[in-house]
C-alpha cells in the first residue's frame, strides 16, 4: 500500500487527546450548579446595589420631604420610565427608537426588581460618617 510522504501511521493506543484551550472547557468542569447560581445572584445584587445607590435619595426625598402626596413615589417611577423611554426613542426615532425606548424602560424595571431582590436577600448594612453600624 502506498502512502503519501507526509503520512505517519499511529497506532490507536498511542493517540493522545488534548483538551482545547477555550474558557468554557476550563471553567465548566470546575463550576457546579451552585457556583453558577451564586454568579447569577451576585450579578443581580450588583445591579440592585447600583440601582439603589442611584435612586434611593430621590425616592426617599419624595417620601420624607414634608410635602408628600399619595402617589408621589409612583409618579416618580413613571417619570423615570418615561424619561428612559424617551431617551431611546428620541435618539433613533421610528421602529428602532421604539425598540430602544422599550429596552431602556425594561432595564429600569429590571433594575428596580434587582434592588428589591437585594433588599430582601440579606442585610445591606448601614453606614454612618463614623463607620458601619452593626447588623441586628
PDB file of C-alpha atoms in Angstrom:
ATOM      1  CA  UNK A   1       0.000   0.000   0.000  1.00  0.00           C
ATOM      2  CA  UNK A   2       1.397   3.398  -0.971  1.00  0.00           C
ATOM      3  CA  UNK A   3       1.024   6.315   1.495  1.00  0.00           C
ATOM      4  CA  UNK A   4       1.769   9.997   0.928  1.00  0.00           C
ATOM      5  CA  UNK A   5       5.165  11.250   2.085  1.00  0.00           C
ATOM      6  CA  UNK A   6       3.676  13.285   4.943  1.00  0.00           C
ATOM      7  CA  UNK A   7       1.576  10.402   6.312  1.00  0.00           C
ATOM      8  CA  UNK A   8       2.518   8.813   9.616  1.00  0.00           C
ATOM      9  CA  UNK A   9       0.734   5.719  10.823  1.00  0.00           C
ATOM     10  CA  UNK A  10      -0.035   5.908  14.564  1.00  0.00           C
ATOM     11  CA  UNK A  11      -1.484   3.036  16.476  1.00  0.00           C
ATOM     12  CA  UNK A  12      -4.790   3.665  18.237  1.00  0.00           C
ATOM     13  CA  UNK A  13      -3.290   3.147  21.694  1.00  0.00           C
ATOM     14  CA  UNK A  14      -0.674   5.852  21.001  1.00  0.00           C
ATOM     15  CA  UNK A  15      -3.196   8.595  20.234  1.00  0.00           C
ATOM     16  CA  UNK A  16      -3.439  11.458  22.710  1.00  0.00           C
ATOM     17  CA  UNK A  17      -6.491  13.652  23.143  1.00  0.00           C
ATOM     18  CA  UNK A  18      -5.755  17.234  24.096  1.00  0.00           C
ATOM     19  CA  UNK A  19      -8.318  19.426  25.832  1.00  0.00           C
ATOM     20  CA  UNK A  20      -8.938  22.640  23.923  1.00  0.00           C
ATOM     21  CA  UNK A  21      -7.900  25.945  25.422  1.00  0.00           C
ATOM     22  CA  UNK A  22     -11.302  27.627  25.468  1.00  0.00           C
ATOM     23  CA  UNK A  23     -12.552  29.270  28.641  1.00  0.00           C
ATOM     24  CA  UNK A  24     -15.698  27.121  28.745  1.00  0.00           C
ATOM     25  CA  UNK A  25     -13.624  23.948  28.699  1.00  0.00           C
ATOM     26  CA  UNK A  26     -11.600  25.217  31.627  1.00  0.00           C
ATOM     27  CA  UNK A  27     -14.431  26.662  33.764  1.00  0.00           C
ATOM     28  CA  UNK A  28     -17.291  24.265  33.070  1.00  0.00           C
ATOM     29  CA  UNK A  29     -15.819  21.199  34.819  1.00  0.00           C
ATOM     30  CA  UNK A  30     -14.739  23.259  37.831  1.00  0.00           C
ATOM     31  CA  UNK A  31     -18.029  25.107  38.334  1.00  0.00           C
ATOM     32  CA  UNK A  32     -21.113  23.310  39.571  1.00  0.00           C
ATOM     33  CA  UNK A  33     -24.738  24.394  39.500  1.00  0.00           C
ATOM     34  CA  UNK A  34     -24.413  26.069  42.897  1.00  0.00           C
ATOM     35  CA  UNK A  35     -21.497  28.136  41.600  1.00  0.00           C
ATOM     36  CA  UNK A  36     -23.471  29.360  38.602  1.00  0.00           C
ATOM     37  CA  UNK A  37     -26.408  30.192  40.902  1.00  0.00           C
ATOM     38  CA  UNK A  38     -24.032  32.285  43.011  1.00  0.00           C
ATOM     39  CA  UNK A  39     -22.803  34.084  39.898  1.00  0.00           C
ATOM     40  CA  UNK A  40     -26.391  34.884  38.898  1.00  0.00           C
ATOM     41  CA  UNK A  41     -27.345  36.063  42.388  1.00  0.00           C
ATOM     42  CA  UNK A  42     -24.232  38.230  42.652  1.00  0.00           C
ATOM     43  CA  UNK A  43     -24.870  39.864  39.273  1.00  0.00           C
ATOM     44  CA  UNK A  44     -28.418  40.655  40.378  1.00  0.00           C
ATOM     45  CA  UNK A  45     -27.084  42.105  43.637  1.00  0.00           C
ATOM     46  CA  UNK A  46     -24.521  44.253  41.804  1.00  0.00           C
ATOM     47  CA  UNK A  47     -27.255  45.678  39.561  1.00  0.00           C
ATOM     48  CA  UNK A  48     -29.522  46.117  42.590  1.00  0.00           C
ATOM     49  CA  UNK A  49     -26.848  47.945  44.575  1.00  0.00           C
ATOM     50  CA  UNK A  50     -26.140  50.234  41.646  1.00  0.00           C
ATOM     51  CA  UNK A  51     -29.827  50.965  41.205  1.00  0.00           C
ATOM     52  CA  UNK A  52     -30.320  51.527  44.943  1.00  0.00           C
ATOM     53  CA  UNK A  53     -27.407  53.917  45.078  1.00  0.00           C
ATOM     54  CA  UNK A  54     -28.700  55.971  42.157  1.00  0.00           C
ATOM     55  CA  UNK A  55     -32.362  56.201  43.182  1.00  0.00           C
ATOM     56  CA  UNK A  56     -32.600  55.857  46.960  1.00  0.00           C
ATOM     57  CA  UNK A  57     -32.063  59.536  47.661  1.00  0.00           C
ATOM     58  CA  UNK A  58     -34.608  60.584  45.052  1.00  0.00           C
ATOM     59  CA  UNK A  59     -37.309  58.186  46.240  1.00  0.00           C
ATOM     60  CA  UNK A  60     -36.711  58.896  49.930  1.00  0.00           C
ATOM     61  CA  UNK A  61     -36.840  62.636  49.293  1.00  0.00           C
ATOM     62  CA  UNK A  62     -40.247  62.107  47.664  1.00  0.00           C
ATOM     63  CA  UNK A  63     -41.462  60.378  50.829  1.00  0.00           C
ATOM     64  CA  UNK A  64     -39.850  62.486  53.533  1.00  0.00           C
ATOM     65  CA  UNK A  65     -39.661  65.989  52.058  1.00  0.00           C
ATOM     66  CA  UNK A  66     -42.615  67.209  54.131  1.00  0.00           C
ATOM     67  CA  UNK A  67     -44.750  67.664  51.037  1.00  0.00           C
ATOM     68  CA  UNK A  68     -45.716  64.050  50.404  1.00  0.00           C
ATOM     69  CA  UNK A  69     -48.886  63.455  48.454  1.00  0.00           C
ATOM     70  CA  UNK A  70     -50.091  59.867  47.948  1.00  0.00           C
ATOM     71  CA  UNK A  71     -48.864  58.716  44.570  1.00  0.00           C
ATOM     72  CA  UNK A  72     -45.621  60.741  44.560  1.00  0.00           C
ATOM     73  CA  UNK A  73     -43.414  57.639  44.510  1.00  0.00           C
ATOM     74  CA  UNK A  74     -45.460  56.018  41.749  1.00  0.00           C
ATOM     75  CA  UNK A  75     -45.410  59.281  39.809  1.00  0.00           C
ATOM     76  CA  UNK A  76     -41.635  59.471  40.259  1.00  0.00           C
ATOM     77  CA  UNK A  77     -41.257  55.907  38.987  1.00  0.00           C
ATOM     78  CA  UNK A  78     -43.469  56.572  35.970  1.00  0.00           C
ATOM     79  CA  UNK A  79     -41.488  59.737  35.170  1.00  0.00           C
ATOM     80  CA  UNK A  80     -38.231  57.740  35.294  1.00  0.00           C
ATOM     81  CA  UNK A  81     -39.666  55.106  32.934  1.00  0.00           C
ATOM     82  CA  UNK A  82     -40.945  57.846  30.644  1.00  0.00           C
ATOM     83  CA  UNK A  83     -37.561  59.594  30.678  1.00  0.00           C
ATOM     84  CA  UNK A  84     -35.734  56.321  29.890  1.00  0.00           C
ATOM     85  CA  UNK A  85     -38.158  55.504  27.068  1.00  0.00           C
ATOM     86  CA  UNK A  86     -37.958  58.996  25.551  1.00  0.00           C
ATOM     87  CA  UNK A  87     -34.141  58.967  25.643  1.00  0.00           C
ATOM     88  CA  UNK A  88     -34.080  55.847  23.464  1.00  0.00           C
ATOM     89  CA  UNK A  89     -36.951  56.918  21.236  1.00  0.00           C
ATOM     90  CA  UNK A  90     -35.589  60.400  20.589  1.00  0.00           C
ATOM     91  CA  UNK A  91     -32.109  59.047  19.851  1.00  0.00           C
ATOM     92  CA  UNK A  92     -33.235  56.806  16.979  1.00  0.00           C
ATOM     93  CA  UNK A  93     -36.902  57.517  16.186  1.00  0.00           C
ATOM     94  CA  UNK A  94     -39.204  55.165  14.300  1.00  0.00           C
ATOM     95  CA  UNK A  95     -39.150  51.430  14.957  1.00  0.00           C
ATOM     96  CA  UNK A  96     -35.579  51.461  16.286  1.00  0.00           C
ATOM     97  CA  UNK A  97     -36.489  54.281  18.647  1.00  0.00           C
ATOM     98  CA  UNK A  98     -39.483  52.351  19.927  1.00  0.00           C
ATOM     99  CA  UNK A  99     -37.336  49.247  20.479  1.00  0.00           C
ATOM    100  CA  UNK A 100     -34.526  51.123  22.250  1.00  0.00           C
ATOM    101  CA  UNK A 101     -37.024  53.114  24.313  1.00  0.00           C
ATOM    102  CA  UNK A 102     -38.792  49.910  25.366  1.00  0.00           C
ATOM    103  CA  UNK A 103     -35.412  48.332  26.174  1.00  0.00           C
ATOM    104  CA  UNK A 104     -34.446  51.337  28.326  1.00  0.00           C
ATOM    105  CA  UNK A 105     -37.758  51.240  30.193  1.00  0.00           C
ATOM    106  CA  UNK A 106     -37.435  47.468  30.641  1.00  0.00           C
ATOM    107  CA  UNK A 107     -33.937  47.863  32.062  1.00  0.00           C
ATOM    108  CA  UNK A 108     -35.290  50.394  34.579  1.00  0.00           C
ATOM    109  CA  UNK A 109     -37.896  47.842  35.658  1.00  0.00           C
ATOM    110  CA  UNK A 110     -35.238  45.110  35.951  1.00  0.00           C
ATOM    111  CA  UNK A 111     -33.075  47.481  37.995  1.00  0.00           C
ATOM    112  CA  UNK A 112     -35.973  48.066  40.385  1.00  0.00           C
ATOM    113  CA  UNK A 113     -36.637  44.340  40.699  1.00  0.00           C
ATOM    114  CA  UNK A 114     -32.921  43.741  41.321  1.00  0.00           C
ATOM    115  CA  UNK A 115     -32.997  46.358  44.073  1.00  0.00           C
ATOM    116  CA  UNK A 116     -35.973  44.630  45.704  1.00  0.00           C
ATOM    117  CA  UNK A 117     -34.158  41.276  45.480  1.00  0.00           C
ATOM    118  CA  UNK A 118     -31.043  42.835  47.017  1.00  0.00           C
ATOM    119  CA  UNK A 119     -33.034  44.315  49.898  1.00  0.00           C
ATOM    120  CA  UNK A 120     -34.798  41.013  50.535  1.00  0.00           C
ATOM    121  CA  UNK A 121     -31.849  38.654  50.171  1.00  0.00           C
ATOM    122  CA  UNK A 122     -29.634  39.808  53.025  1.00  0.00           C
ATOM    123  CA  UNK A 123     -28.743  42.739  55.214  1.00  0.00           C
ATOM    124  CA  UNK A 124     -27.265  45.574  53.176  1.00  0.00           C
ATOM    125  CA  UNK A 125     -25.524  47.084  56.192  1.00  0.00           C
ATOM    126  CA  UNK A 126     -25.849  50.683  57.275  1.00  0.00           C
ATOM    127  CA  UNK A 127     -23.038  53.189  57.134  1.00  0.00           C
ATOM    128  CA  UNK A 128     -22.653  56.420  59.028  1.00  0.00           C
ATOM    129  CA  UNK A 129     -19.960  59.052  58.969  1.00  0.00           C
ATOM    130  CA  UNK A 130     -18.397  57.303  61.953  1.00  0.00           C
ATOM    131  CA  UNK A 131     -18.373  53.864  60.338  1.00  0.00           C
ATOM    132  CA  UNK A 132     -20.605  50.891  59.764  1.00  0.00           C
ATOM    133  CA  UNK A 133     -23.472  50.166  62.138  1.00  0.00           C
ATOM    134  CA  UNK A 134     -23.704  46.562  63.377  1.00  0.00           C
ATOM    135  CA  UNK A 135     -26.396  44.451  61.750  1.00  0.00           C
ATOM    136  CA  UNK A 136     -29.095  43.086  64.019  1.00  0.00           C
TER     137      UNK A 136
END
